[in-house]
Coordinates of C-alpha atoms in Angstrom, one line a residue:
M1 CA -63.3 -29.9 92.1
Q2 CA -65.9 -28.6 94.5
L3 CA -69.2 -30.0 93.3
R4 CA -72.5 -28.3 94.0
S5 CA -76.0 -29.8 94.8
L6 CA -78.5 -29.3 92.0
G7 CA -81.7 -28.3 93.8
R8 CA -82.9 -31.2 96.0
S9 CA -82.2 -33.8 93.2
G10 CA -79.2 -35.4 94.9
L11 CA -77.2 -34.7 91.7
Q12 CA -73.8 -33.3 92.4
V13 CA -72.5 -31.1 89.5
S14 CA -69.4 -29.1 88.7
P15 CA -69.8 -25.3 89.1
L16 CA -69.7 -24.8 85.4
C17 CA -71.7 -26.7 82.8
F18 CA -70.6 -27.3 79.2
G19 CA -73.2 -26.2 76.7
G20 CA -73.6 -28.9 74.0
N21 CA -75.2 -26.8 71.3
V22 CA -71.9 -26.6 69.5
F23 CA -71.4 -30.4 69.1
G24 CA -71.9 -31.5 65.6
W25 CA -72.5 -27.8 64.5
T26 CA -69.6 -25.3 65.0
A27 CA -67.5 -28.1 66.5
D28 CA -67.1 -31.2 64.3
E29 CA -67.1 -34.7 65.7
A30 CA -63.3 -34.9 66.3
T31 CA -63.3 -31.5 68.0
S32 CA -66.3 -32.4 70.0
F33 CA -64.7 -35.6 71.3
A34 CA -61.6 -33.6 72.2
L35 CA -63.6 -31.0 74.1
L36 CA -65.6 -33.7 76.0
D37 CA -62.4 -35.5 76.9
A38 CA -60.7 -32.3 78.1
W39 CA -63.8 -31.3 80.1
V40 CA -63.8 -34.5 82.1
D41 CA -60.0 -34.6 82.4
A42 CA -60.2 -31.1 83.9
G43 CA -62.5 -32.4 86.6
F44 CA -65.8 -31.2 85.3
N45 CA -68.8 -33.5 85.0
F46 CA -71.9 -31.4 83.9
I47 CA -72.9 -31.4 80.2
D48 CA -76.1 -29.9 78.9
T49 CA -77.7 -30.5 75.5
A50 CA -81.2 -30.8 73.9
D51 CA -82.9 -32.9 71.3
V52 CA -83.4 -29.9 69.0
Y53 CA -79.7 -29.1 68.8
S54 CA -78.8 -28.2 66.0
R55 CA -82.0 -28.2 63.9
W56 CA -81.4 -24.5 63.0
A57 CA -78.3 -25.3 60.9
P58 CA -78.8 -25.9 57.2
G59 CA -79.2 -29.6 56.5
H60 CA -79.7 -30.5 60.1
T61 CA -82.8 -32.1 61.5
G62 CA -82.1 -32.0 65.3
G63 CA -80.4 -34.7 67.4
E64 CA -77.0 -33.9 66.1
S65 CA -75.6 -32.9 69.5
E66 CA -77.0 -35.8 71.3
S67 CA -75.7 -38.2 68.6
V68 CA -72.2 -36.9 68.9
I69 CA -72.3 -37.2 72.7
G70 CA -73.7 -40.7 72.4
R71 CA -70.8 -41.8 70.1
W72 CA -68.3 -40.2 72.5
L73 CA -69.9 -42.1 75.4
K74 CA -69.7 -45.4 73.5
R75 CA -66.0 -44.8 72.5
S76 CA -64.8 -43.3 75.8
G77 CA -66.7 -45.4 78.3
K78 CA -67.1 -42.2 80.5
R79 CA -70.8 -42.3 81.1
H80 CA -70.3 -42.7 84.9
H81 CA -68.0 -39.6 84.9
I82 CA -70.7 -37.2 83.8
V83 CA -74.1 -35.7 84.8
L84 CA -76.0 -35.7 81.5
A85 CA -78.7 -33.2 80.9
T86 CA -80.9 -32.9 77.9
K87 CA -84.3 -31.3 77.0
V88 CA -87.6 -31.9 75.3
G89 CA -90.3 -29.6 73.9
K90 CA -88.8 -27.5 71.2
D91 CA -90.3 -28.0 67.7
M92 CA -88.6 -31.0 66.0
G93 CA -90.9 -30.9 63.0
D94 CA -93.7 -33.2 61.9
G95 CA -95.8 -32.3 65.0
K96 CA -93.0 -33.3 67.4
V97 CA -93.3 -30.4 69.8
G98 CA -94.6 -29.6 73.3
L99 CA -95.0 -31.4 76.6
R100 CA -97.9 -33.9 75.9
P101 CA -97.3 -37.1 77.9
A102 CA -97.4 -39.2 74.7
Y103 CA -94.8 -37.0 73.0
I104 CA -92.5 -36.9 76.1
R105 CA -92.5 -40.7 76.1
Q106 CA -91.7 -40.8 72.4
A107 CA -89.0 -38.1 72.7
V108 CA -87.2 -39.6 75.7
E109 CA -86.7 -42.9 73.8
A110 CA -85.3 -41.0 70.8
S111 CA -82.9 -39.1 73.1
L112 CA -81.8 -42.2 74.9
Q113 CA -81.1 -44.0 71.6
R114 CA -79.1 -41.0 70.3
L115 CA -77.2 -40.7 73.6
Q116 CA -76.5 -44.4 73.7
T117 CA -77.4 -44.5 77.4
D118 CA -80.1 -46.1 79.5
H119 CA -80.8 -43.0 81.6
I120 CA -80.8 -39.2 81.5
D121 CA -79.6 -37.5 84.7
L122 CA -81.6 -34.3 84.2
Y123 CA -84.5 -34.2 81.7
Q124 CA -85.8 -30.6 81.1
S125 CA -88.9 -29.0 79.7
H126 CA -87.2 -26.8 77.1
D127 CA -90.2 -24.4 76.9
D128 CA -93.3 -24.0 78.9
D129 CA -96.4 -25.6 77.3
T130 CA -99.5 -24.0 78.5
T131 CA -101.7 -26.2 76.3
V132 CA -101.0 -29.2 78.5
P133 CA -102.0 -29.4 82.2
L134 CA -98.9 -29.2 84.4
A135 CA -100.1 -32.4 86.2
D136 CA -100.1 -34.3 83.0
T137 CA -96.6 -33.3 82.1
L138 CA -95.3 -33.9 85.6
G139 CA -97.1 -37.2 85.7
A140 CA -95.3 -38.3 82.5
Y141 CA -92.0 -37.4 84.1
A142 CA -93.0 -39.4 87.2
D143 CA -93.4 -42.5 85.0
L144 CA -90.0 -42.0 83.5
I145 CA -88.4 -41.6 86.9
R146 CA -90.1 -44.8 88.2
A147 CA -88.8 -46.6 85.1
G148 CA -85.3 -45.5 85.8
K149 CA -85.0 -43.6 82.5
V150 CA -84.7 -40.2 84.1
R151 CA -83.2 -39.3 87.5
A152 CA -84.4 -35.7 87.9
I153 CA -86.4 -33.1 86.0
G154 CA -85.8 -29.4 85.3
A155 CA -87.5 -26.4 83.5
S156 CA -86.1 -24.0 80.9
N157 CA -87.6 -20.6 79.9
Y158 CA -90.3 -20.7 82.5
S159 CA -91.7 -17.5 84.0
A160 CA -91.7 -17.2 87.8
A161 CA -95.5 -17.5 87.9
R162 CA -95.5 -20.8 85.9
L163 CA -92.5 -22.2 87.8
Q164 CA -94.2 -21.5 91.1
K165 CA -97.4 -23.1 89.8
A166 CA -95.5 -26.2 88.7
L167 CA -93.8 -26.5 92.1
Q168 CA -97.2 -26.2 93.8
T169 CA -98.7 -28.8 91.5
S170 CA -95.8 -31.2 92.3
E171 CA -96.3 -30.7 96.1
R172 CA -100.1 -31.0 95.9
L173 CA -100.1 -34.2 93.9
G174 CA -97.0 -35.8 95.2
L175 CA -95.3 -35.6 91.8
P176 CA -91.6 -35.0 91.0
R177 CA -90.8 -31.3 91.0
Y178 CA -88.6 -29.3 88.7
E179 CA -85.2 -29.4 90.5
S180 CA -83.5 -26.9 88.2
L181 CA -84.3 -23.8 86.1
Q182 CA -82.5 -22.8 83.0
P183 CA -83.0 -19.1 82.4
L184 CA -81.2 -16.3 80.5
F185 CA -78.8 -14.6 82.9
N186 CA -75.5 -12.8 82.5
L187 CA -74.0 -9.5 83.4
Y188 CA -76.0 -7.7 80.7
D189 CA -79.2 -9.8 80.9
R190 CA -80.1 -9.6 84.5
A191 CA -83.5 -8.1 85.0
V192 CA -85.9 -10.9 84.2
F193 CA -84.1 -13.5 86.4
E194 CA -83.3 -11.2 89.3
D195 CA -86.8 -9.7 89.5
A196 CA -88.9 -12.7 90.4
L197 CA -87.2 -16.0 89.4
Q198 CA -84.1 -15.6 91.6
P199 CA -85.9 -15.1 94.9
L200 CA -88.3 -18.0 94.0
C201 CA -85.4 -20.4 93.2
V202 CA -83.5 -19.4 96.3
Q203 CA -86.6 -19.9 98.5
Q204 CA -87.6 -23.2 96.9
Q205 CA -84.0 -24.5 96.5
V206 CA -84.3 -24.9 92.8
G207 CA -80.9 -25.1 91.2
V208 CA -80.2 -22.5 88.4
I209 CA -78.1 -23.4 85.3
N210 CA -78.3 -20.2 83.3
F211 CA -77.7 -20.1 79.6
Y212 CA -75.9 -17.4 77.5
A213 CA -73.4 -17.0 80.3
L214 CA -71.1 -15.0 77.9
A215 CA -74.0 -13.2 76.1
A216 CA -73.2 -15.0 72.8
G217 CA -69.6 -14.0 73.1
F218 CA -70.1 -10.3 73.8
L219 CA -68.8 -10.6 77.4
T220 CA -65.5 -12.0 76.2
G221 CA -64.8 -8.5 74.7
K222 CA -64.7 -9.9 71.2
Y223 CA -67.3 -7.5 69.9
R224 CA -66.7 -3.9 70.7
T225 CA -67.7 -2.1 67.5
A226 CA -70.1 -2.7 64.7
A227 CA -67.1 -3.6 62.5
D228 CA -66.1 -6.3 65.0
A229 CA -69.6 -7.7 65.0
A230 CA -69.9 -7.8 61.2
K231 CA -67.0 -10.3 61.0
S232 CA -69.3 -13.2 62.0
A233 CA -73.0 -14.1 61.7
R234 CA -73.1 -14.6 65.5
G235 CA -71.5 -11.3 66.1
A236 CA -73.9 -9.5 63.8
N237 CA -76.8 -10.9 65.7
T238 CA -75.5 -9.5 69.0
T239 CA -74.9 -6.0 67.8
A240 CA -78.3 -4.4 68.3
K241 CA -78.8 -5.8 71.8
Y242 CA -75.4 -5.4 73.4
L243 CA -73.4 -2.7 71.5
N244 CA -74.7 0.3 73.3
D245 CA -73.6 2.6 76.2
R246 CA -74.6 0.1 78.9
G247 CA -72.9 -2.8 77.1
L248 CA -69.7 -0.9 76.6
H249 CA -69.8 0.3 80.2
I250 CA -69.9 -3.4 81.3
L251 CA -67.0 -4.3 79.0
A252 CA -65.0 -1.4 80.6
A253 CA -65.6 -2.8 84.1
L254 CA -64.7 -6.3 82.9
D255 CA -61.5 -5.0 81.4
A256 CA -60.6 -3.3 84.7
V257 CA -61.3 -6.3 86.9
A258 CA -59.6 -8.7 84.4
H259 CA -56.5 -6.5 84.4
R260 CA -56.3 -6.6 88.2
Y261 CA -56.6 -10.4 88.3
N262 CA -54.5 -11.1 85.2
A263 CA -57.5 -12.8 83.7
T264 CA -59.7 -12.3 80.6
P265 CA -63.1 -10.4 80.5
G266 CA -64.9 -13.7 79.8
Q267 CA -63.4 -15.4 82.8
V268 CA -64.4 -12.5 85.1
A269 CA -68.0 -12.5 83.6
V270 CA -68.3 -16.2 84.5
A271 CA -66.7 -15.9 87.9
W272 CA -69.2 -13.1 88.8
Q273 CA -72.1 -15.4 87.9
M274 CA -70.9 -18.3 89.9
V275 CA -71.2 -16.4 93.2
Q276 CA -74.7 -14.9 92.5
P277 CA -77.4 -16.2 94.9
G278 CA -79.2 -19.3 93.5
I279 CA -76.8 -19.9 90.7
T280 CA -75.6 -23.5 90.6
A281 CA -73.7 -23.7 87.3
P282 CA -73.6 -21.2 84.5
I283 CA -73.7 -22.9 81.0
A284 CA -70.9 -21.9 78.6
S285 CA -69.7 -23.4 75.3
A286 CA -66.3 -23.6 73.6
T287 CA -65.3 -24.7 70.1
S288 CA -61.6 -25.4 70.8
V289 CA -59.7 -26.9 73.7
A290 CA -57.9 -23.6 74.2
Q291 CA -61.3 -21.9 74.7
L292 CA -62.3 -24.6 77.1
H293 CA -59.2 -24.1 79.2
E294 CA -60.1 -20.4 79.4
L295 CA -63.4 -21.4 80.9
V296 CA -61.8 -23.8 83.3
K297 CA -59.7 -20.9 84.7
A298 CA -62.8 -18.9 85.3
T299 CA -63.8 -21.4 88.1
Q300 CA -60.5 -20.7 89.8
L301 CA -61.1 -16.9 90.1
Q302 CA -62.2 -15.6 93.5
L303 CA -63.5 -12.1 93.0
D304 CA -63.3 -9.8 96.0
S305 CA -66.1 -7.5 97.2
D306 CA -64.6 -4.5 95.3
A307 CA -64.6 -6.4 92.0
L308 CA -68.1 -7.6 92.5
S309 CA -69.3 -4.2 93.4
Q310 CA -67.7 -2.7 90.4
L311 CA -69.3 -5.2 88.1
D312 CA -72.7 -4.8 89.8
A313 CA -72.6 -1.0 89.4
A314 CA -71.5 -1.2 85.7
S315 CA -74.3 -3.6 84.8
A316 CA -77.1 -2.1 86.8
Q317 CA -80.3 -1.7 84.8
G318 CA -81.1 1.9 83.8

């Protein structure tokens, strides 16, 4: 496995990251354990979750994913095999939201307890919080790093302007800087990242671990008509955004490239992302070991210039 440097953090991560939003939600505990074991056994080490996963599910309060990972870590003894990333800032209820220093200190202790570990490798601001001075938030992270509870920090869902301001604040005050960014980016959702975030991240050596690598499953080719989408709640939610002329044009290009490489559209979609400037490790999820093995194969695809050009042309905005 060829590991990649995550920003300037010193962390070395696999070129694909497992998205832990499914743990304890669409993947029960036994399945989650099997997925985590298979991920590590395949040579991958990067796992991303968040304290809020999966608060959106009926009967869930948040922390379900972290708790499953924690129980797996305790049972498997594989903590030293993984780079563990989680996040803080999304609304956990009862006023538990945002990036106030006091709340960050409270939230990290809760995450460490659920994860059953003494440190988090990558602790990320899940959303920007403009109500709190950047220096205060970064100062709280500095304390956690000094205490050995966090190794590096990252940002998620930040605009280019705010990420740049955060980086400038870190440099000016000698505080830890965001070593990673977690933006929305895939073959369909390209514009926001490529416009200003990508050049900033490349210039400042900020690692990018983009979410929705498969556009909620659309780029696997699973949803090609409204009837396909209606078969699942997740599919129905993707219909309006992706099932249009541009989306179908992208699927046609993925089909063509996949046929040439004896691969699947989803594998090609991930392989395309992995060679884009600034991208360190796309984040993708699986709910079965078979799906996980499909993701693993994506990292073995080496797309040639013709394939990349075909995909770029099909997915160009406008």
